[in-house]
PDB file of C-alpha atoms in Angstrom:
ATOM      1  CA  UNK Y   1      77.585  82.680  12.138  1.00 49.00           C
ATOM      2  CA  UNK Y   2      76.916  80.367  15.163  1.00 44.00           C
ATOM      3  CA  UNK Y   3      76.554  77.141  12.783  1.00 43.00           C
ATOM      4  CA  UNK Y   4      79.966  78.475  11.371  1.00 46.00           C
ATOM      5  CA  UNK Y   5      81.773  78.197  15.001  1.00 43.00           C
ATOM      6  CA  UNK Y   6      80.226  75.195  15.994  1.00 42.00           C
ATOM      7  CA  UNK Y   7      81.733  73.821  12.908  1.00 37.00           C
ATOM      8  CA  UNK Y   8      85.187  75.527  13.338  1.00 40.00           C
ATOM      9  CA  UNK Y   9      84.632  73.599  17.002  1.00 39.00           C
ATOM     10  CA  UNK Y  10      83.545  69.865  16.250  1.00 42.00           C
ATOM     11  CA  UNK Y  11      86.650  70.225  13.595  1.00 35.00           C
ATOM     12  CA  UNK Y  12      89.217  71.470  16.213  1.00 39.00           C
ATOM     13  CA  UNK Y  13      88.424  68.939  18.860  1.00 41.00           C
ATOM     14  CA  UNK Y  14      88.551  66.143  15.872  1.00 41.00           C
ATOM     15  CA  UNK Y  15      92.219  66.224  15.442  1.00 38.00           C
ATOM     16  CA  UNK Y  16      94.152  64.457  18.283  1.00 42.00           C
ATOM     17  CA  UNK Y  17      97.737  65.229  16.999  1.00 42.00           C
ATOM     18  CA  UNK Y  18      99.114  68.535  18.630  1.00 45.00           C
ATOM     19  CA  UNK Y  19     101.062  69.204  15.383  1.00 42.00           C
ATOM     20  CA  UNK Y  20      97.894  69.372  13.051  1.00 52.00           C
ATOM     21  CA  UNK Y  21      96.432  72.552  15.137  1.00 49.00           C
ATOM     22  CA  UNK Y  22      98.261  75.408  13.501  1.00 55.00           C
ATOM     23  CA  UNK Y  23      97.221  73.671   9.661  1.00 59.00           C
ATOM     24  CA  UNK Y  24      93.399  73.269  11.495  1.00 47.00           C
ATOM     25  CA  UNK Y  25      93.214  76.824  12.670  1.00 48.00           C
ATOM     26  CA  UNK Y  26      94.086  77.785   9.302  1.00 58.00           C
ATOM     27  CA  UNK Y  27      91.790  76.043   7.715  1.00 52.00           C
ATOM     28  CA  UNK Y  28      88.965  76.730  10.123  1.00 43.00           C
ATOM     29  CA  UNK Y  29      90.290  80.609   9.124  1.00 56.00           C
ATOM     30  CA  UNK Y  30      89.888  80.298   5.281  1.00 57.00           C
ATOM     31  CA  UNK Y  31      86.918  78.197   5.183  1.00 56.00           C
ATOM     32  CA  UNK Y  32      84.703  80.158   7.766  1.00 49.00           C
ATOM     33  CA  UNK Y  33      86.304  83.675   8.137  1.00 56.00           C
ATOM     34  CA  UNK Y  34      86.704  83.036  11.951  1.00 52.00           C
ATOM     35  CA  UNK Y  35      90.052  83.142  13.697  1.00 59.00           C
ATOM     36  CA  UNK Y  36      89.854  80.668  16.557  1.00 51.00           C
ATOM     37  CA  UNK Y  37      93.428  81.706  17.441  1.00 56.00           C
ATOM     38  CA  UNK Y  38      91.999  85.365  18.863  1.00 56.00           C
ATOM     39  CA  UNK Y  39      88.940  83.874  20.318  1.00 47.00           C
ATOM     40  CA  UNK Y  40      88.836  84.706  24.223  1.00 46.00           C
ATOM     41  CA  UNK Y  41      87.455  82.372  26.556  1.00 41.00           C
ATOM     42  CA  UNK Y  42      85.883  83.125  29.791  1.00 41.00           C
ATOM     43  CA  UNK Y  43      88.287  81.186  32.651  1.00 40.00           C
ATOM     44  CA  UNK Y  44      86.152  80.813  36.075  1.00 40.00           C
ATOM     45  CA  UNK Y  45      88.855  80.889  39.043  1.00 39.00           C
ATOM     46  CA  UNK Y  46      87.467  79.219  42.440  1.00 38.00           C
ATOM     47  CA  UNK Y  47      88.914  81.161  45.251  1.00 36.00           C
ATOM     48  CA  UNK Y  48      89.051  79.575  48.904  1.00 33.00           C
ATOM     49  CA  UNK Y  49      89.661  81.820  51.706  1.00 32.00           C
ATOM     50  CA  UNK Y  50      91.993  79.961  54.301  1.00 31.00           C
ATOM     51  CA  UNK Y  51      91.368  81.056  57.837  1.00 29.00           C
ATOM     52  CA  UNK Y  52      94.662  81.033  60.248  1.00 27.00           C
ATOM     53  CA  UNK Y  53      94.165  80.621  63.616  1.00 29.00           C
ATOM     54  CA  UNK Y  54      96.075  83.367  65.293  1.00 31.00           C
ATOM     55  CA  UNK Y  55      95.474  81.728  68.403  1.00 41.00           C
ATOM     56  CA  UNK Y  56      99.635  82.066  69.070  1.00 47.00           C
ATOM     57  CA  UNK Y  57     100.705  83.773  66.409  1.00 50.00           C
ATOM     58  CA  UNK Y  58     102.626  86.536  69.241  1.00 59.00           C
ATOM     59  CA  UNK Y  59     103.811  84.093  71.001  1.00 67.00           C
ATOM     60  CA  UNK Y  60     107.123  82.756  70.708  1.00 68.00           C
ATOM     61  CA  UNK Y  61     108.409  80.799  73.918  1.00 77.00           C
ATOM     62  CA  UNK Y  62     111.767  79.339  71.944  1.00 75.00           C
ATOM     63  CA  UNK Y  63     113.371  77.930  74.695  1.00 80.00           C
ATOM     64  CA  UNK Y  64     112.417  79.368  77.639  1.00 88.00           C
ATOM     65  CA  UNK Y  65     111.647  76.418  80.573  1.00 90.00           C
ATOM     66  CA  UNK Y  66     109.334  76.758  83.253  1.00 89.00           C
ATOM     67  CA  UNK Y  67     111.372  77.927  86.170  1.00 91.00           C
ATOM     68  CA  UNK Y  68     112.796  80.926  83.671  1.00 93.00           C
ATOM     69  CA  UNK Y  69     109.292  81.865  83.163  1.00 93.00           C
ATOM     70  CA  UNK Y  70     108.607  81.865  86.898  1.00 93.00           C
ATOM     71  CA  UNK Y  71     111.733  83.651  87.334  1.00 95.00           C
ATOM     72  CA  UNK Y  72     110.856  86.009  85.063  1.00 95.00           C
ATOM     73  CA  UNK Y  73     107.388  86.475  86.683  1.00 95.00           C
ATOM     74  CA  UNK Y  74     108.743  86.774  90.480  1.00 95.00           C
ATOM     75  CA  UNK Y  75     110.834  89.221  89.575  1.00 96.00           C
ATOM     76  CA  UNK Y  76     108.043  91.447  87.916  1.00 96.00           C
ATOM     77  CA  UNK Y  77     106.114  90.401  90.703  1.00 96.00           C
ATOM     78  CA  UNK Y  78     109.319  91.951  93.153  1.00 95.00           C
ATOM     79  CA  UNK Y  79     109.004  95.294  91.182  1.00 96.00           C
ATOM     80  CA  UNK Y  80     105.887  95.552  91.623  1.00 96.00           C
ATOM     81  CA  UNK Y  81     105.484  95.628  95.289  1.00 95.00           C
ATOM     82  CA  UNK Y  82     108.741  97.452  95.596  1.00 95.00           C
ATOM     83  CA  UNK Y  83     107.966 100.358  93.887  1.00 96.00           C
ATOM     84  CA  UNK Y  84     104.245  99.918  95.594  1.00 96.00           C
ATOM     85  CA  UNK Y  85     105.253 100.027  99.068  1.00 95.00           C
ATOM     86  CA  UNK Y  86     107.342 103.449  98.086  1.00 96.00           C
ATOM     87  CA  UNK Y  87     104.186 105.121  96.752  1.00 97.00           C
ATOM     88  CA  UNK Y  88     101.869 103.858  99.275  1.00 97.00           C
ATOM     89  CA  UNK Y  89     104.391 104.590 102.372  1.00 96.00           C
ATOM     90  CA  UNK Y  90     104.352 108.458 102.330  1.00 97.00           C
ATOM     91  CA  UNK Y  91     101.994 110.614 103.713  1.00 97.00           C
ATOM     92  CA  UNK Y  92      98.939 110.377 101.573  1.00 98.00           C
ATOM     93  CA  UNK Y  93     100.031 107.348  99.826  1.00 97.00           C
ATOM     94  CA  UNK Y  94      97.030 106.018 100.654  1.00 98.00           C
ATOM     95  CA  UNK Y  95      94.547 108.932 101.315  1.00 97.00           C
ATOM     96  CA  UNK Y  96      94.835 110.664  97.734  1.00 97.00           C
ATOM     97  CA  UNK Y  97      94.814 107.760  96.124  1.00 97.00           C
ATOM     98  CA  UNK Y  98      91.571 107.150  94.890  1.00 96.00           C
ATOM     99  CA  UNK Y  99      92.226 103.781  93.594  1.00 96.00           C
ATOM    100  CA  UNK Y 100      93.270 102.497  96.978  1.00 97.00           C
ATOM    101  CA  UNK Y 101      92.304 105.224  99.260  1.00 97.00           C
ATOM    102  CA  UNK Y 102      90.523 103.267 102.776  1.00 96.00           C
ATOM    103  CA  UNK Y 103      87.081 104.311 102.596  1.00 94.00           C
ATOM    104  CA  UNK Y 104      84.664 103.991 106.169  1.00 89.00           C
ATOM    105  CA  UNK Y 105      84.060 100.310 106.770  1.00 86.00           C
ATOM    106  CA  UNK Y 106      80.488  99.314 104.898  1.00 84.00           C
ATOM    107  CA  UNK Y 107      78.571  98.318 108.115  1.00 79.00           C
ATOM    108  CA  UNK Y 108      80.253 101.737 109.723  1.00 83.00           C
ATOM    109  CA  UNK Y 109      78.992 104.244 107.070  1.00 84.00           C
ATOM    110  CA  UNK Y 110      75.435 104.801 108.989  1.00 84.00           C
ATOM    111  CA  UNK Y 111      77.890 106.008 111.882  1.00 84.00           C
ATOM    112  CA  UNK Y 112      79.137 108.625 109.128  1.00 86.00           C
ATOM    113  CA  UNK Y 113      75.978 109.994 108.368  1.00 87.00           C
ATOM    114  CA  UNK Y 114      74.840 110.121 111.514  1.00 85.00           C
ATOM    115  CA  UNK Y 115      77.735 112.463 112.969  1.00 84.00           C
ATOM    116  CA  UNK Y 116      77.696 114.500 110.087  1.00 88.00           C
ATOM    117  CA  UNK Y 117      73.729 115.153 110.694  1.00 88.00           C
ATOM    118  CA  UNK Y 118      74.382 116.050 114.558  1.00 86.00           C
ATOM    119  CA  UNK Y 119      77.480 118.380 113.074  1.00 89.00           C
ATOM    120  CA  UNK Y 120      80.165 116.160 114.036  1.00 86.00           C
ATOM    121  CA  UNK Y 121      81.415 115.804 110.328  1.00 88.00           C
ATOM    122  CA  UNK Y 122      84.926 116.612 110.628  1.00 92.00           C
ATOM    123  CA  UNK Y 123      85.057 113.646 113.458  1.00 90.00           C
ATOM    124  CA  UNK Y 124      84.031 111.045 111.002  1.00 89.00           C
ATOM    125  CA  UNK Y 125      86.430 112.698 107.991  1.00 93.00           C
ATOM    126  CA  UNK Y 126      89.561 112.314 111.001  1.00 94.00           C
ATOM    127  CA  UNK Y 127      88.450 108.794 111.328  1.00 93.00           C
ATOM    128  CA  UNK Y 128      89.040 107.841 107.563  1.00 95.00           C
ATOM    129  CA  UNK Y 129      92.041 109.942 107.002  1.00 96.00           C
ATOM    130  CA  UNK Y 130      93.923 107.792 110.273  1.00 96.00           C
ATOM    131  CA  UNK Y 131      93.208 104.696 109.178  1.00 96.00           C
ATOM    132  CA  UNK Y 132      94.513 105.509 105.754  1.00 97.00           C
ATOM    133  CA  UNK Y 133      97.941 106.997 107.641  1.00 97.00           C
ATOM    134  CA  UNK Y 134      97.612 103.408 109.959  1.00 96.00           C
ATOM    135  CA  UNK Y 135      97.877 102.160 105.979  1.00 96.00           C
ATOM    136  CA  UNK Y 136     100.657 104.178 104.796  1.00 96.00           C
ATOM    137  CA  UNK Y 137     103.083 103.488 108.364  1.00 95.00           C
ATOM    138  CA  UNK Y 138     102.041  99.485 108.227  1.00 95.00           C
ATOM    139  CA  UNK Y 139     102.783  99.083 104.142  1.00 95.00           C
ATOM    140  CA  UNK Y 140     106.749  99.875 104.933  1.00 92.00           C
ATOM    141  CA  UNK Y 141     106.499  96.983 106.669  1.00 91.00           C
ATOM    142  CA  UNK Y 142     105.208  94.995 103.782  1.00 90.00           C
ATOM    143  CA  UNK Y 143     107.988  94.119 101.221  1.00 91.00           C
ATOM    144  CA  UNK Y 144     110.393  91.526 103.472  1.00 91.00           C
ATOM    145  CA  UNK Y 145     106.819  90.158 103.629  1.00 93.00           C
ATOM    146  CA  UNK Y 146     105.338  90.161 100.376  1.00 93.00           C
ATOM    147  CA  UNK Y 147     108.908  89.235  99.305  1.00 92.00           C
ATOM    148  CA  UNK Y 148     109.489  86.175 101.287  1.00 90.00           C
ATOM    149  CA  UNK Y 149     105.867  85.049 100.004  1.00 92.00           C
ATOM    150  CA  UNK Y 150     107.040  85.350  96.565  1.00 93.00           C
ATOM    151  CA  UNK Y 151     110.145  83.875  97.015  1.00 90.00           C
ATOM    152  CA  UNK Y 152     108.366  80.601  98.472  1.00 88.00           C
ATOM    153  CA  UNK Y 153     105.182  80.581  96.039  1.00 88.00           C
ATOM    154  CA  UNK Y 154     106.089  78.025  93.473  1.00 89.00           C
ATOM    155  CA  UNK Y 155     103.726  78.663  90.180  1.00 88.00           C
ATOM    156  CA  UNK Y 156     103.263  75.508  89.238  1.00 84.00           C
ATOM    157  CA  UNK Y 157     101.773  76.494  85.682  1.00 86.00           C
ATOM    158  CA  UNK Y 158     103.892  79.435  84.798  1.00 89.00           C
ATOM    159  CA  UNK Y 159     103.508  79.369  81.143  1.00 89.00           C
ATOM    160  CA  UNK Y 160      99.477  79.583  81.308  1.00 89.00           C
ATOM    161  CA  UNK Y 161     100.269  82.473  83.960  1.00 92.00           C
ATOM    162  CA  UNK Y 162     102.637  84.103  81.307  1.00 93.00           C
ATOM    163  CA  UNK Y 163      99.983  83.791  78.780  1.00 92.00           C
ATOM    164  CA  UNK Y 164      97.591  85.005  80.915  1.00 92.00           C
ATOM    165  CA  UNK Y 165      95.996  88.209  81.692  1.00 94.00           C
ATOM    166  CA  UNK Y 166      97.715  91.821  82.311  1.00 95.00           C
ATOM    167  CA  UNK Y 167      97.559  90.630  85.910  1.00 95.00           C
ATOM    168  CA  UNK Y 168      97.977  87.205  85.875  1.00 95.00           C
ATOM    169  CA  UNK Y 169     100.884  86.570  88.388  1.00 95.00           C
ATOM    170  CA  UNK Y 170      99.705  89.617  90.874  1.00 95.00           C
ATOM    171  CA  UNK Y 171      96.173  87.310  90.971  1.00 95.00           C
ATOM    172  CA  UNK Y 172      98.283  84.254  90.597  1.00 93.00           C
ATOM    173  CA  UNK Y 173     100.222  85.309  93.863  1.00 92.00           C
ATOM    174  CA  UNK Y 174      96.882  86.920  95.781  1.00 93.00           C
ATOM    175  CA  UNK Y 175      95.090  83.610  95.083  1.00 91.00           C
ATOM    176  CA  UNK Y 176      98.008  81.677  96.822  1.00 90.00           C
ATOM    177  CA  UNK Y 177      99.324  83.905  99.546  1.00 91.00           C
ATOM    178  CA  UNK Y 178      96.727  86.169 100.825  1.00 91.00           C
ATOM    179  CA  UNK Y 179      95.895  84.077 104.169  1.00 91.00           C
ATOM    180  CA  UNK Y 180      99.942  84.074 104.749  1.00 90.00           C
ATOM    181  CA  UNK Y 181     100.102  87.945 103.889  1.00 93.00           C
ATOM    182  CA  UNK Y 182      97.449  88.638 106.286  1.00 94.00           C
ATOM    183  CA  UNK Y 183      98.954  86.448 109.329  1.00 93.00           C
ATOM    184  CA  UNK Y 184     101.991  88.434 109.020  1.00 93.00           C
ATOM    185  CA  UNK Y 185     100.823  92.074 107.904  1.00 93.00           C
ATOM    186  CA  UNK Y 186      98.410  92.099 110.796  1.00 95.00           C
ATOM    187  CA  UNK Y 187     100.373  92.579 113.891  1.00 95.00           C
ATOM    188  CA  UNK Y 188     101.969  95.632 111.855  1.00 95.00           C
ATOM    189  CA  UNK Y 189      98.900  97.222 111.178  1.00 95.00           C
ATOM    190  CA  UNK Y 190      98.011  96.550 114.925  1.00 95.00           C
ATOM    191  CA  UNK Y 191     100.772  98.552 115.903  1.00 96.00           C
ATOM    192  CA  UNK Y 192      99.936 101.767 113.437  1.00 96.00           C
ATOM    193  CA  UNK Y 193      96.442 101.849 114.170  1.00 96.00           C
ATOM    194  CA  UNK Y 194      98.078 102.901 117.838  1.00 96.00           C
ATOM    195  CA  UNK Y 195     100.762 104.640 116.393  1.00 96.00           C
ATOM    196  CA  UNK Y 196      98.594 107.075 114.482  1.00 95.00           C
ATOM    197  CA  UNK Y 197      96.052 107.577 117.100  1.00 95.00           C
ATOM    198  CA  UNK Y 198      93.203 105.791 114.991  1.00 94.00           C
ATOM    199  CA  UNK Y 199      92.437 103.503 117.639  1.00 91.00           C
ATOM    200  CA  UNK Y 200      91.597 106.290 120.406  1.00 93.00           C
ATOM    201  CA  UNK Y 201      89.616 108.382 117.793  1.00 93.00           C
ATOM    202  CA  UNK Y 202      87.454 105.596 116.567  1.00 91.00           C
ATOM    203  CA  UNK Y 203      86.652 104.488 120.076  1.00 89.00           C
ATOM    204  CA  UNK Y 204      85.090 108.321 120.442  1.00 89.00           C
ATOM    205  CA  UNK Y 205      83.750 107.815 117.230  1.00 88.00           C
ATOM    206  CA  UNK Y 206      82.040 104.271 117.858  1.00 87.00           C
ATOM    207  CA  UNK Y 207      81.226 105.776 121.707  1.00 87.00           C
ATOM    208  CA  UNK Y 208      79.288 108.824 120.344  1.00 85.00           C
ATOM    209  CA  UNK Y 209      77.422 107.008 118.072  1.00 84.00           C
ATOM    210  CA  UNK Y 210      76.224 104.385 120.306  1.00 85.00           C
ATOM    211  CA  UNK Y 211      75.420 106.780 122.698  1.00 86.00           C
ATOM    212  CA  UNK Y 212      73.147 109.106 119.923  1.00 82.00           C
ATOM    213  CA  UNK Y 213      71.351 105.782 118.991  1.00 83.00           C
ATOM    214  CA  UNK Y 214      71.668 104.096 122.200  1.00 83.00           C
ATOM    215  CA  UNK Y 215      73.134 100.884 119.690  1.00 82.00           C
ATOM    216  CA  UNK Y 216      76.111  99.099 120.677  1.00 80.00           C
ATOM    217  CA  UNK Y 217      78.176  99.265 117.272  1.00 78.00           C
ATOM    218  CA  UNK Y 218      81.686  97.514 117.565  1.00 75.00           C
ATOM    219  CA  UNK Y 219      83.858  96.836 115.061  1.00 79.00           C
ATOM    220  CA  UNK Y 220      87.255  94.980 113.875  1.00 86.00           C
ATOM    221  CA  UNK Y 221      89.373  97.807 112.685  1.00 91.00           C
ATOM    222  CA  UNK Y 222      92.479  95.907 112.983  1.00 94.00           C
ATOM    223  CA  UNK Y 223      91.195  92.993 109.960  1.00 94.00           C
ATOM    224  CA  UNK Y 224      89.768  96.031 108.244  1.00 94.00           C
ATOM    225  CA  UNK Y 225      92.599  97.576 107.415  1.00 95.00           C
ATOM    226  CA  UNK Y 226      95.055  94.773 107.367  1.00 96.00           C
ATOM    227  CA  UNK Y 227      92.964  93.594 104.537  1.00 95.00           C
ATOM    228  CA  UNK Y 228      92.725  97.374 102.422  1.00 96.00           C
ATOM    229  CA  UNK Y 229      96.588  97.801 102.806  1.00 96.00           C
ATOM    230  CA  UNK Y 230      97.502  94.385 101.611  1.00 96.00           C
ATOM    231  CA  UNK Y 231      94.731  94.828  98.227  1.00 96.00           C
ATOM    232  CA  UNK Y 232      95.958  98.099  98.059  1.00 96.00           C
ATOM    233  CA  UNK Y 233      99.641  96.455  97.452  1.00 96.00           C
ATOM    234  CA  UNK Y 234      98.109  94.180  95.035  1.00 96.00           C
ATOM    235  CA  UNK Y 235      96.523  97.164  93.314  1.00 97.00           C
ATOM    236  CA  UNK Y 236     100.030  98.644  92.844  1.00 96.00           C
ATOM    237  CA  UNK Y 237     101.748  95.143  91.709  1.00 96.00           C
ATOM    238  CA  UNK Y 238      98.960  94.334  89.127  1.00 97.00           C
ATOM    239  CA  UNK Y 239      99.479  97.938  87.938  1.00 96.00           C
ATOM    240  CA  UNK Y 240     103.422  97.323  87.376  1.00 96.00           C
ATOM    241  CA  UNK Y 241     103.100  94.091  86.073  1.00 96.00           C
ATOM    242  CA  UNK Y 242     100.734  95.390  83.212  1.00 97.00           C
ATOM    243  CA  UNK Y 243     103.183  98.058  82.095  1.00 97.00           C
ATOM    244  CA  UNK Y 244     105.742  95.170  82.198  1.00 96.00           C
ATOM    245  CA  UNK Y 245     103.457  93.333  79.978  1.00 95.00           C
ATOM    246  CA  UNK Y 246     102.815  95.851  77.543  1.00 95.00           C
ATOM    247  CA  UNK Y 247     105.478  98.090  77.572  1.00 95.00           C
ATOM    248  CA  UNK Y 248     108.969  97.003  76.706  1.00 94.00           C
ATOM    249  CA  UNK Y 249     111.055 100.300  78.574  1.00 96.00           C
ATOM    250  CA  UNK Y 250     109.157  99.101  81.472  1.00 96.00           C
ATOM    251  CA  UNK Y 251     111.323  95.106  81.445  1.00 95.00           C
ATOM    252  CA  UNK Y 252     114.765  96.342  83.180  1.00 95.00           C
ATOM    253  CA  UNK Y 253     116.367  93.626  83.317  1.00 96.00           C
ATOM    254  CA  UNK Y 254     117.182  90.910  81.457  1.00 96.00           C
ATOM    255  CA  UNK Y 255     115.218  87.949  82.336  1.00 95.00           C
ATOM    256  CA  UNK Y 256     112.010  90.427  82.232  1.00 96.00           C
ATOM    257  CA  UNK Y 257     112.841  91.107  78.454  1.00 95.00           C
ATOM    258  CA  UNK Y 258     113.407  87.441  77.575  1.00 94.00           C
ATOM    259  CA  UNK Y 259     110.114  86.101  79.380  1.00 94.00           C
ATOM    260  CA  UNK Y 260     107.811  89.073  78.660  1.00 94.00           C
ATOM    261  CA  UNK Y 261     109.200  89.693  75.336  1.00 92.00           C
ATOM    262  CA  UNK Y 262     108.234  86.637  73.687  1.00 90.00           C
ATOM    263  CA  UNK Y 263     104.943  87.372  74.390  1.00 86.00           C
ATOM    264  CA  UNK Y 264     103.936  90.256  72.268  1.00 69.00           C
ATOM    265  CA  UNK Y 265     100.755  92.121  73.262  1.00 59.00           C
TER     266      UNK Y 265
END
């Protein structure tokens, strides 16, 4: 049988005119019993897998220049400490708000245990809850100065900053304006640390101590919680700015849906 189709073979690739097949096949067919016409043959396909980069397949800037971008990411930016500053600057803005509640200064927290082992607990727990009310009267305060430092910040590589993380611009703008923030936040948080009373009761505080342990513990309260109230803004802004990011109800306007819509997370 396999002599027969070898034959059937050598005589099929013989013939080199296409109109002599059919008269071949039938030949091949009378003389050998095999139909060459019905036999099957075994094709081998080579399959490549192509790999995409996806690297900006969601991202679709069109047309958008560089100062819409930054437009677009001051004004998320402007939202965010807005609607900060109104959470923060209510009673307990700050104190039952674990994410940016002020805890007792790090180098202060031995005075903490050491009232609440002599039974003076509720001295150190009025200490911590003033400076987070000095907080939440000094943050109204803070948007015509958060504002005018986003108003003046120029992003010089806005598109990278778009692309970016969730909270790219909030660390875009704490990177470039902290030292500014602070100069001008201070004075205000000055003035509520009196306001509140925090002042008085942490120079009772530090005075009891000192005089348990005869140490002489002093401490910046003023640079303490300038600094707290101003991250604790930045805590709120990064927070907007990701649901800007990733949520489409959140982009208001329209320059936030043109800039943070052609990025798709």
């Amino acid at each position: 049988m396999k002599k027969n189709i070898f034959l059937a073979a050598g005589l099929f690739f013989s013939v080199s005119s296409q109109a002599q097949i059919g008269d071949l096949l039938k030949a091949v067919k009378d003389r050998t019993g095999v139909d060459l016409s019905n036999v099957k043959t075994k094709t081998t396909t080579s399959s490549t897998t192509t790999t995409t980069s996806t690297t900006n397949s969601n991202v679709n800037l069109g047309n958008l220049t560089s100062s819409q971008i930054s437009t677009g990411l001051k004004e998320a930016l402007n939202m965010g400490v807005k609607e900060g500053v109104q959470k923060l600057g209510v009673t307990d803005g700050f104190f039952k708000n674990e994410a940016v509640k002020i805890l007792m200064p790090e180098k202060l927290r031995k005075i903490d245990a050491t009232l609440r082992s002599v039974g003076l607990g509720s001295l150190a727990d009025q200490g911590v809850k003033l400076l987070n009310r000095a907080a939440e009267d000094a943050v109204t305060e803070a948007m015509p100065i958060f504002a005018n430092a986003i108003t003046s910040m120029t992003i010089t590589d806005a598109k990278n900053v778009l692309l970016g993380s969730n909270n790219a611009a909030t660390n875009y703008l704490q990177t470039k304006t902290q030292t500014q923030l602070f100069t001008a936040f201070q004075p205000k948080v000055q003035a509520s640390l009196s306001k509140v009373g925090a002042d008085t009761v942490w120079k009772n505080i530090i005075s009891k101590y000192n005089t348990f342990t005869g140490q002489a513990v002093t401490t910046d309260l003023n640079e303490y919680v300038t600094n707290e109230t101003i991250n604790g803004v930045f805590k709120m802004v990064a927070e907007k700015e990701t649901g800007i990011r990733n949520n489409s109800v959140m982009r208001t306007t329209s320059i936030l849906q043109k800039v943070f819509g052609a990025v798709k997370k």
